[in-house]
Short mmCIF file of C-alpha atoms and ligand atoms in Angstrom, two decimals:
data_model
loop_
_atom_site.label_atom_id
_atom_site.label_comp_id
_atom_site.label_asym_id
_atom_site.label_seq_id
_atom_site.Cartn_x
_atom_site.Cartn_y
_atom_site.Cartn_z
CA MET A 1 135.51 120.05 94.01
CA MET A 2 134.79 118.62 97.43
CA GLN A 3 131.93 116.15 97.50
CA GLN A 4 129.02 117.31 99.57
CA PHE A 5 128.54 114.87 102.41
CA SER A 6 125.03 114.56 103.75
CA GLY A 7 124.78 111.02 105.08
CA SER A 8 122.93 110.47 108.34
CA VAL A 9 121.15 107.80 110.37
CA GLU A 10 117.79 108.40 112.06
CA VAL A 11 116.04 105.80 114.18
CA VAL A 12 112.35 105.95 115.10
CA CYS A 13 111.48 103.39 117.76
CA GLY A 14 108.81 102.48 120.28
CA PRO A 15 106.27 99.73 121.01
CA MET A 16 103.64 98.38 118.64
CA PHE A 17 100.95 100.92 117.64
CA SER A 18 103.20 103.87 118.56
CA GLY A 19 103.13 105.25 115.01
CA LYS A 20 106.58 104.21 113.80
CA THR A 21 105.34 103.38 110.32
CA GLU A 22 103.24 106.56 110.19
CA GLU A 23 106.31 108.59 111.15
CA LEU A 24 108.44 106.81 108.55
CA ILE A 25 105.80 107.56 105.89
CA ARG A 26 105.61 111.21 107.04
CA ARG A 27 109.38 111.66 106.70
CA VAL A 28 109.43 109.92 103.32
CA LYS A 29 106.61 112.13 101.98
CA ARG A 30 108.52 115.26 102.97
CA ALA A 31 111.67 113.98 101.28
CA GLN A 32 109.63 113.36 98.14
CA ILE A 33 108.24 116.89 98.28
CA ALA A 34 111.88 118.01 98.38
CA LYS A 35 112.33 115.94 95.19
CA GLN A 36 114.80 113.57 96.77
CA ARG A 37 114.88 110.03 95.44
CA VAL A 38 113.64 107.61 98.10
CA GLN A 39 113.79 103.83 98.35
CA ILE A 40 111.74 102.06 101.04
CA PHE A 41 112.69 98.58 102.25
CA LYS A 42 111.11 96.08 104.58
CA PRO A 43 111.97 92.53 105.64
CA ALA A 44 110.37 90.02 103.25
CA MET A 45 109.03 88.05 106.23
CA ASP A 46 106.73 90.91 107.23
CA THR A 47 103.72 90.08 105.10
CA ARG A 48 101.07 91.06 107.63
CA TYR A 49 99.14 93.40 105.38
CA ALA A 50 100.83 93.53 102.00
CA GLU A 51 103.87 92.02 100.32
CA GLU A 52 105.16 95.15 98.64
CA GLU A 53 104.04 97.95 100.89
CA VAL A 54 104.67 99.33 104.33
CA VAL A 55 101.28 99.71 105.99
CA SER A 56 100.40 101.46 109.25
CA HIS A 57 97.70 100.43 111.70
CA SER A 58 95.82 103.51 110.51
CA SER A 59 95.93 102.06 106.96
CA GLN A 60 98.42 104.53 105.51
CA ALA A 61 100.54 102.72 102.96
CA MET A 62 103.52 103.21 100.67
CA LYS A 63 105.22 100.99 98.13
CA ALA A 64 108.21 99.18 99.59
CA GLU A 65 110.76 96.64 98.40
CA PRO A 66 110.72 93.44 100.46
CA VAL A 67 114.25 92.06 101.01
CA GLU A 68 115.40 88.76 102.51
CA GLY A 69 118.62 89.96 104.12
CA SER A 70 120.18 93.27 105.04
CA VAL A 71 122.88 92.99 102.35
CA ASP A 72 120.12 92.93 99.70
CA ILE A 73 119.46 96.56 100.57
CA LEU A 74 122.95 97.50 99.31
CA MET A 75 122.51 95.37 96.20
CA ARG A 76 119.21 97.02 95.31
CA LEU A 77 120.37 100.55 96.02
CA LYS A 78 120.13 102.85 93.02
CA ASP A 79 122.82 105.46 92.39
CA SER A 80 120.28 108.27 92.43
CA THR A 81 118.79 107.31 95.83
CA ARG A 82 119.29 110.01 98.46
CA VAL A 83 116.97 108.71 101.19
CA VAL A 84 116.68 105.10 102.33
CA ALA A 85 113.78 104.22 104.64
CA ILE A 86 113.71 100.82 106.35
CA ASP A 87 110.66 99.65 108.32
CA GLU A 88 110.55 96.81 110.89
CA ILE A 89 114.32 97.05 111.07
CA GLN A 90 114.45 94.90 114.23
CA PHE A 91 113.76 91.85 112.05
CA PHE A 92 116.98 92.18 110.04
CA ASP A 93 120.13 90.10 110.59
CA ASP A 94 123.21 91.42 112.40
CA LYS A 95 124.76 92.87 109.20
CA ILE A 96 122.12 95.61 109.26
CA VAL A 97 124.32 97.90 111.37
CA SER A 98 127.17 97.81 108.85
CA VAL A 99 124.70 98.15 105.96
CA VAL A 100 123.15 101.27 107.51
CA THR A 101 126.64 102.67 108.21
CA LYS A 102 127.67 102.08 104.59
CA LEU A 103 124.53 103.78 103.27
CA ALA A 104 125.26 106.85 105.39
CA ALA A 105 128.90 106.80 104.25
CA ARG A 106 127.63 106.93 100.67
CA GLY A 107 125.78 110.11 101.54
CA CYS A 108 122.33 108.63 102.07
CA ARG A 109 119.94 109.82 104.73
CA VAL A 110 118.83 106.56 106.37
CA ILE A 111 115.50 106.49 108.21
CA CYS A 112 115.07 103.36 110.31
CA ALA A 113 111.84 102.41 112.10
CA GLY A 114 111.45 99.47 114.43
CA LEU A 115 110.60 98.01 117.80
CA ASP A 116 113.04 98.91 120.56
CA LEU A 117 111.80 96.02 122.73
CA ASP A 118 110.39 92.56 122.09
CA TYR A 119 107.28 91.21 123.86
CA ARG A 120 109.46 90.30 126.87
CA ALA A 121 110.54 93.96 127.11
CA GLN A 122 114.09 92.97 126.11
CA PRO A 123 116.06 94.92 123.46
CA PHE A 124 115.09 93.61 120.04
CA GLY A 125 117.76 92.24 117.67
CA GLN A 126 120.24 94.85 116.49
CA MET A 127 118.25 97.83 117.83
CA PRO A 128 120.70 98.63 120.67
CA GLN A 129 123.56 98.85 118.14
CA LEU A 130 121.48 100.89 115.73
CA LEU A 131 120.45 103.32 118.44
CA ALA A 132 124.10 103.72 119.39
CA ILE A 133 125.32 104.56 115.89
CA ALA A 134 122.35 106.80 115.03
CA ASP A 135 122.75 110.57 114.65
CA GLU A 136 119.20 111.07 115.82
CA VAL A 137 116.90 108.86 117.90
CA THR A 138 113.17 109.39 118.28
CA LYS A 139 111.31 107.32 120.84
CA ILE A 140 107.56 107.46 120.45
CA HIS A 141 104.76 106.09 122.61
CA ALA A 142 101.44 104.40 121.98
CA VAL A 143 98.34 104.69 124.15
CA CYS A 144 97.99 102.13 126.95
CA THR A 145 94.91 100.00 126.20
CA VAL A 146 94.17 99.69 129.93
CA CYS A 147 94.56 103.23 131.28
CA GLY A 148 95.23 105.54 128.35
CA SER A 149 98.65 106.74 129.51
CA HIS A 150 101.95 106.52 127.56
CA ALA A 151 102.46 102.95 126.37
CA VAL A 152 106.11 101.93 126.10
CA ARG A 153 105.70 98.18 125.84
CA SER A 154 103.99 95.58 123.65
CA GLN A 155 101.85 93.13 125.61
CA ARG A 156 101.51 89.74 123.96
CA LEU A 157 98.06 88.29 124.42
CA THR A 158 98.86 84.73 123.39
CA LYS A 159 100.98 81.99 124.94
CA SER A 160 103.50 81.75 122.10
CA LYS A 161 107.15 82.00 123.18
CA GLU A 162 108.60 82.87 119.77
CA GLN A 163 110.31 86.27 119.64
CA VAL A 164 108.71 86.82 116.26
CA LEU A 165 104.99 86.19 116.01
CA LEU A 166 103.41 87.54 112.87
CA GLY A 167 100.05 87.51 111.22
CA GLU A 168 98.04 87.92 114.40
CA THR A 169 97.08 91.56 114.63
CA ASP A 170 95.12 91.02 117.83
CA ALA A 171 98.00 89.13 119.45
CA TYR A 172 99.38 92.36 120.94
CA GLU A 173 98.31 95.44 122.85
CA ALA A 174 100.19 98.62 123.72
CA ARG A 175 100.68 98.95 127.49
CA CYS A 176 102.31 101.34 129.94
CA ARG A 177 104.95 100.05 132.39
CA GLY A 178 102.34 99.50 135.08
CA HIS A 179 99.92 97.53 132.94
CA TYR A 180 102.50 95.46 131.11
CA GLN A 181 102.97 92.00 132.50
CA LEU A 182 105.36 89.41 131.16
CA ASP A 183 103.65 86.03 130.89
CA GLU A 184 100.28 87.56 131.71
CA VAL A 185 98.55 84.67 129.97
CA GLU A 186 100.59 81.95 131.69
CA GLU A 187 100.37 83.56 135.06
CA GLN A 188 96.61 83.41 134.89
CA ALA A 189 96.79 79.76 133.90
CA LEU A 190 99.32 79.04 136.65
CA LEU A 191 97.33 80.65 139.46
CA PRO A 192 95.79 77.41 140.79
CA LEU A 193 99.22 75.74 140.64
CA GLU A 194 100.85 78.58 142.58
CA GLU A 195 98.15 78.30 145.22
CA GLU A 196 98.84 74.57 145.55
CA LYS A 197 102.58 75.22 145.91
CA ARG A 198 101.95 77.85 148.54
CA ARG A 199 99.78 75.48 150.56
CA ALA A 200 102.36 72.69 150.28
CA THR A 201 105.14 74.97 151.61
CA GLU A 202 102.85 76.15 154.38
CA GLN A 203 102.22 72.56 155.46
CA LEU A 204 105.95 71.81 155.36
CA SER A 205 106.74 74.71 157.64
CA HIS A 206 104.24 73.56 160.25
P1 LIG B 1 103.61 101.12 114.52
O1 LIG B 1 104.28 101.11 113.19
O2 LIG B 1 104.45 101.76 115.59
O3 LIG B 1 103.10 99.78 114.96
P2 LIG B 1 101.51 102.49 113.10
O4 LIG B 1 102.16 103.66 112.46
O5 LIG B 1 101.30 101.28 112.23
O6 LIG B 1 102.32 102.07 114.42
O7 LIG B 1 100.09 102.85 113.68
C1 LIG B 1 99.84 103.94 114.52
C2 LIG B 1 98.32 104.12 114.57
O8 LIG B 1 97.72 103.01 115.22
C3 LIG B 1 97.82 105.30 115.35
O9 LIG B 1 97.85 106.50 114.63
C4 LIG B 1 96.39 104.89 115.66
O10 LIG B 1 95.54 105.22 114.57
C5 LIG B 1 96.44 103.38 115.70
N1 LIG B 1 96.33 102.77 117.05
C6 LIG B 1 95.63 101.65 117.35
N2 LIG B 1 95.79 101.32 118.65
C7 LIG B 1 96.58 102.24 119.21
C8 LIG B 1 97.11 102.45 120.53
N3 LIG B 1 96.85 101.62 121.55
N4 LIG B 1 97.92 103.51 120.72
C9 LIG B 1 98.19 104.37 119.71
N5 LIG B 1 97.72 104.22 118.45
C10 LIG B 1 96.93 103.18 118.18
MG1 LIG B 2 104.90 99.59 111.88
#
């Protein structure tokens, strides 16, 4: 008999607060209603709210298995698992693309949720590759904290330059293109310096 092949890759992406985790939870719940075995994974480093749960900003939560590396997902996979959901997928190492591909090849429906862009509005980690290999991509928006329109970017409110900055829930805000500003914090601090530079160049040109 021919084996029924149902593997697929879905990616849900967008900025912080766009509802990626909520959407992941929604899809998982429906799979469970359909009596499909689900395993949820998250990077072990993401301990913002809970060690063994995925938690949304609206406090929805579901049990999840924290894993150190992407290969651990394959090692922990149970034979009966039909649906694999992975949250904060942008934090995984570069093997994640081949891991996701292998899961789909085994017949799993893989639901990936993660940030498309980092705080500098640059593609985050392996997301470009994941988006390319996905069967289905869903981009969702948050609400801009300044004007209320579609927010597509995550504004960092602190000076830190690390790509990954965890544990500070008020370190970010969702912003639209117009109200997002890279180095907003520094630019404010640099204003007097810029003014000095401008004056110096003005004097030189006289
Ligand atoms: P993500 O996983 O994309 O960061 P979550 O699923 O954790 O998003 O949270 C989405 C929820 O966050 C929304 O349903 C809403 O209750 C809340 N929220 C807080 N701030 C905002 C915002 N600026 N835009 C949209 N939702 C927000
Ligand atoms: Mg989330």
